[in-house]
Short mmCIF file of C-alpha atoms in Angstrom, two decimals:
data_model
loop_
_atom_site.label_atom_id
_atom_site.label_comp_id
_atom_site.label_asym_id
_atom_site.label_seq_id
_atom_site.Cartn_x
_atom_site.Cartn_y
_atom_site.Cartn_z
CA MET G 14 -17.08 15.90 20.44
CA ALA G 15 -16.67 19.42 19.09
CA LYS G 16 -14.94 19.96 15.78
CA ALA G 17 -12.99 22.87 14.34
CA TYR G 18 -12.36 21.29 10.94
CA GLN G 19 -14.63 19.81 8.28
CA ARG G 20 -11.94 17.89 6.38
CA ILE G 21 -8.49 16.88 7.60
CA LEU G 22 -5.52 14.92 6.36
CA LEU G 23 -3.72 12.76 8.92
CA LYS G 24 -0.09 11.91 8.16
CA LEU G 25 1.09 8.73 9.87
CA SER G 26 4.64 7.46 9.67
CA GLY G 27 5.20 3.77 9.17
CA GLU G 28 7.05 3.78 12.49
CA ALA G 29 3.83 4.90 14.21
CA LEU G 30 2.28 1.52 13.35
CA MET G 31 5.31 -0.32 14.70
CA GLY G 32 4.80 0.67 18.33
CA ASN G 33 7.65 -0.64 20.44
CA LEU G 34 8.48 -3.41 18.01
CA GLY G 35 11.72 -3.31 16.09
CA TYR G 36 10.03 -4.02 12.77
CA GLY G 37 6.62 -4.49 11.20
CA ILE G 38 3.16 -3.71 12.55
CA ASP G 39 1.84 -3.87 16.11
CA PRO G 40 -1.87 -4.80 15.80
CA ALA G 41 -2.68 -3.26 19.19
CA VAL G 42 -1.25 0.11 18.12
CA VAL G 43 -3.14 0.00 14.82
CA GLN G 44 -6.36 -0.73 16.69
CA GLU G 45 -5.79 2.26 18.99
CA ILE G 46 -5.19 4.56 16.01
CA ALA G 47 -8.29 3.19 14.28
CA GLN G 48 -10.43 3.91 17.35
CA GLU G 49 -9.18 7.48 17.51
CA VAL G 50 -9.94 7.97 13.83
CA ALA G 51 -13.39 6.45 14.38
CA ASP G 52 -14.09 9.00 17.13
CA VAL G 53 -13.18 11.83 14.75
CA VAL G 54 -15.36 10.42 11.97
CA ALA G 55 -18.26 10.10 14.42
CA SER G 56 -17.98 13.85 15.09
CA GLY G 57 -18.69 14.54 11.43
CA THR G 58 -15.15 15.43 10.35
CA GLN G 59 -14.00 13.95 7.05
CA VAL G 60 -10.69 12.09 7.36
CA ALA G 61 -8.07 11.24 4.76
CA ILE G 62 -4.84 9.49 5.74
CA VAL G 63 -1.40 9.27 4.16
CA VAL G 64 0.78 6.56 5.66
CA GLY G 65 4.50 5.95 5.32
CA GLY G 66 6.30 2.63 5.03
CA GLY G 67 9.43 2.97 7.15
CA ASN G 68 8.38 0.21 9.50
CA ILE G 69 8.76 -2.26 6.61
CA PHE G 70 11.16 -0.74 4.09
CA ARG G 71 12.93 2.61 3.82
CA GLY G 72 14.02 3.50 0.30
CA VAL G 73 16.60 6.14 1.25
CA LYS G 74 18.36 3.74 3.61
CA ALA G 75 18.38 0.97 1.03
CA SER G 76 19.77 3.27 -1.65
CA SER G 77 22.56 4.40 0.66
CA ALA G 78 23.53 0.73 0.95
CA GLY G 79 23.87 0.43 -2.83
CA MET G 80 20.38 -0.25 -4.18
CA ASP G 81 19.20 1.84 -7.12
CA ARG G 82 17.30 4.77 -5.60
CA ALA G 83 14.30 4.61 -7.92
CA ASN G 84 13.86 0.86 -7.34
CA ALA G 85 14.26 1.33 -3.59
CA ASP G 86 11.60 4.04 -3.56
CA TYR G 87 9.15 1.89 -5.51
CA ILE G 88 9.62 -0.92 -2.99
CA GLY G 89 8.97 1.62 -0.22
CA MET G 90 5.76 2.65 -1.96
CA ILE G 91 4.57 -0.96 -1.91
CA ALA G 92 5.32 -1.06 1.83
CA THR G 93 2.99 1.91 2.34
CA VAL G 94 0.19 -0.01 0.64
CA MET G 95 0.66 -2.85 3.13
CA ASN G 96 0.24 -0.34 5.94
CA ALA G 97 -2.75 1.28 4.25
CA MET G 98 -4.51 -2.08 3.93
CA THR G 99 -3.76 -2.84 7.58
CA LEU G 100 -5.34 0.45 8.63
CA GLN G 101 -8.34 -0.21 6.41
CA ASP G 102 -8.91 -3.60 8.04
CA ALA G 103 -8.66 -2.16 11.57
CA LEU G 104 -11.10 0.64 10.74
CA GLU G 105 -13.62 -1.64 9.09
CA GLN G 106 -13.43 -4.06 12.02
CA ILE G 107 -14.98 -1.30 14.13
CA GLY G 108 -17.54 -0.27 11.55
CA VAL G 109 -15.81 2.64 9.80
CA ALA G 110 -16.25 2.52 6.01
CA THR G 111 -12.79 2.89 4.48
CA ARG G 112 -11.29 2.99 1.02
CA VAL G 113 -7.64 2.55 0.06
CA GLN G 114 -6.50 4.45 -3.01
CA THR G 115 -3.05 3.91 -4.46
CA ALA G 116 -0.90 6.00 -6.77
CA ILE G 117 0.39 2.76 -8.35
CA ALA G 118 -2.34 0.58 -9.85
CA MET G 119 -3.16 -2.45 -7.70
CA GLN G 120 -6.74 -3.03 -8.78
CA GLU G 121 -7.12 -6.37 -6.99
CA VAL G 122 -6.59 -4.81 -3.55
CA ALA G 123 -7.24 -1.07 -3.86
CA GLU G 124 -8.76 1.67 -5.98
CA PRO G 125 -6.53 3.80 -8.18
CA TYR G 126 -6.09 7.34 -6.88
CA ILE G 127 -8.77 9.50 -8.51
CA ARG G 128 -9.20 12.90 -6.92
CA ARG G 129 -12.94 13.28 -7.53
CA ARG G 130 -13.65 9.76 -6.32
CA ALA G 131 -11.61 10.36 -3.17
CA MET G 132 -13.56 13.53 -2.44
CA ARG G 133 -16.85 11.75 -3.02
CA HIS G 134 -15.86 9.04 -0.53
CA LEU G 135 -15.03 11.73 2.03
CA GLU G 136 -18.36 13.47 1.46
CA LYS G 137 -20.09 10.15 2.17
CA GLY G 138 -18.27 9.84 5.49
CA ARG G 139 -15.76 7.22 4.40
CA VAL G 140 -12.13 7.35 5.48
CA VAL G 141 -9.74 7.41 2.51
CA VAL G 142 -6.25 6.00 3.02
CA PHE G 143 -3.75 7.01 0.35
CA GLY G 144 -1.03 4.43 -0.34
CA ALA G 145 1.99 4.20 -2.65
CA GLY G 146 3.07 7.74 -1.96
CA SER G 147 2.80 10.06 -4.95
CA GLY G 148 3.61 7.20 -7.32
CA ASN G 149 6.98 8.77 -8.12
CA PRO G 150 10.44 7.97 -6.75
CA PHE G 151 12.50 10.69 -5.04
CA PHE G 152 9.44 12.11 -3.27
CA THR G 153 8.60 11.42 0.38
CA THR G 154 5.25 10.57 1.90
CA ASP G 155 5.43 13.96 3.66
CA THR G 156 5.35 15.58 0.22
CA THR G 157 2.51 13.24 -0.72
CA ALA G 158 0.58 14.39 2.36
CA ALA G 159 0.97 18.04 1.34
CA LEU G 160 0.03 17.23 -2.26
CA ARG G 161 -3.07 15.20 -1.38
CA ALA G 162 -4.17 17.77 1.20
CA ALA G 163 -4.07 20.47 -1.47
CA GLU G 164 -5.84 18.27 -4.02
CA ILE G 165 -8.74 17.28 -1.75
CA ASP G 166 -9.10 20.73 -0.16
CA ALA G 167 -8.18 19.56 3.33
CA GLU G 168 -8.16 22.40 5.84
CA VAL G 169 -5.20 21.13 7.84
CA ILE G 170 -2.54 18.43 7.98
CA PHE G 171 -2.12 16.60 11.28
CA LYS G 172 1.34 15.06 11.50
CA ALA G 173 1.40 12.41 14.21
CA THR G 174 4.85 11.82 15.71
CA LYS G 175 6.54 10.28 18.74
CA VAL G 176 7.25 13.64 20.41
CA ASP G 177 5.01 16.45 21.67
CA GLY G 178 5.66 18.79 18.76
CA VAL G 179 8.51 20.68 17.10
CA TYR G 180 11.59 21.41 19.21
CA ASP G 181 14.63 23.56 18.54
CA ARG G 182 16.82 20.58 19.45
CA ASP G 183 16.38 16.83 19.87
CA PRO G 184 14.34 16.52 23.09
CA THR G 185 15.46 12.94 23.67
CA GLY G 186 19.04 14.06 24.21
CA ASP G 187 18.56 17.56 25.61
CA ALA G 188 16.33 18.33 28.57
CA ASP G 189 16.53 22.06 27.76
CA ALA G 190 15.10 21.66 24.27
CA HIS G 191 12.40 24.26 23.58
CA LEU G 192 8.97 23.15 22.36
CA TYR G 193 7.57 25.61 19.86
CA LYS G 194 3.85 26.32 20.09
CA SER G 195 3.62 28.14 16.76
CA LEU G 196 5.96 28.57 13.79
CA THR G 197 5.85 30.20 10.39
CA TYR G 198 6.61 28.16 7.29
CA SER G 199 9.60 30.41 6.64
CA HIS G 200 11.08 29.79 10.08
CA VAL G 201 10.82 26.03 9.58
CA LEU G 202 12.57 26.26 6.21
CA THR G 203 15.22 28.75 7.29
CA HIS G 204 16.18 26.81 10.43
CA ASP G 205 15.84 23.37 8.82
CA LEU G 206 13.62 22.13 11.66
CA ARG G 207 12.64 19.00 9.71
CA VAL G 208 8.96 19.11 10.53
CA MET G 209 8.44 17.74 7.04
CA ASP G 210 10.76 17.89 4.06
CA SER G 211 11.23 21.26 2.39
CA THR G 212 9.10 20.37 -0.64
CA ALA G 213 6.16 19.52 1.62
CA ILE G 214 6.56 22.74 3.63
CA ALA G 215 6.73 24.80 0.42
CA LEU G 216 3.55 23.15 -0.88
CA CYS G 217 1.73 23.86 2.37
CA LYS G 218 2.93 27.46 2.36
CA GLU G 219 1.82 27.99 -1.24
CA ASN G 220 -1.62 26.55 -0.52
CA ASN G 221 -1.97 28.02 2.98
CA ILE G 222 -2.43 24.63 4.66
CA PRO G 223 -1.45 24.66 8.35
CA ILE G 224 0.42 21.68 9.80
CA ILE G 225 -0.20 20.57 13.38
CA VAL G 226 2.53 18.33 14.80
CA PHE G 227 1.63 16.35 17.91
CA ASN G 228 2.33 13.20 19.90
CA LEU G 229 0.32 10.26 18.60
CA SER G 230 1.03 8.09 21.65
CA GLU G 231 -1.01 10.36 23.93
CA ARG G 232 -4.53 8.99 23.74
CA GLY G 233 -7.10 11.48 22.52
CA ASN G 234 -4.68 13.90 20.87
CA ILE G 235 -6.22 13.47 17.43
CA SER G 236 -9.68 14.32 18.77
CA ARG G 237 -8.33 17.27 20.73
CA ALA G 238 -6.57 18.61 17.65
CA VAL G 239 -9.73 18.24 15.55
CA ALA G 240 -11.67 20.09 18.24
CA GLY G 241 -9.25 23.00 17.91
CA GLU G 242 -7.64 22.55 21.32
CA PRO G 243 -3.98 23.61 21.60
CA VAL G 244 -2.02 20.42 20.91
CA GLY G 245 1.62 20.23 19.87
CA THR G 246 3.00 22.78 17.41
CA ILE G 247 1.15 24.59 14.64
CA VAL G 248 3.15 25.49 11.53
CA GLY G 249 1.56 28.21 9.46
CA GLY G 250 0.71 30.76 12.12
CA SER G 251 2.86 33.28 13.89
CA CYS G 252 6.25 32.44 15.40
CA ASP G 253 6.76 32.19 19.17
CA VAL G 254 10.50 32.81 18.83
CA THR G 255 12.57 35.58 17.30
#
């Protein structure tokens, strides 16, 4: 497999691990994701992953129902660690050395997040899964993905979603929705396209980290994106609309 990138950061939502279930983790889906990541690692590309926790607990939703926002966000961070450990198990089952690092200390089950250690793992060909978000409430795992990508010198963020890329309207309810092939950071922010939250987009813009948004459910998309093939929407290039 060809590769266009030496080091990438893959952003997975918690919902991506849920598959068609209404809640929790679908082991078959996790195994498929693990195999795709294994193929990328085998090509020589270094892979870091940030995973969300919305399949288990969503802090924003809980806070809107009356829970203290900071407490709700901390619970959500713990949910991401559950997902990170699940991914680690699936990867190691197929022979991919993996480390989980968390922004909240959980020394019995994971390493603390240490930037230099994470980079050393990547250099040795290990996958690093970052759990517990940034360790701070009021920040999303999208922002964490942008932050970690900048910290570890990742060349690109791959955001895996349930749709083919970024549209001007919701494609599930509008057959005429336009799929963008390329967008500037400014266009995303100005038109509130919700690729990632505005803090994450601003971080990527400041550090010149492109974001490639693609459909995770299409087998082989991660490998195609790593190979530099046109997949989904790239944010950080030119804009294909006026």
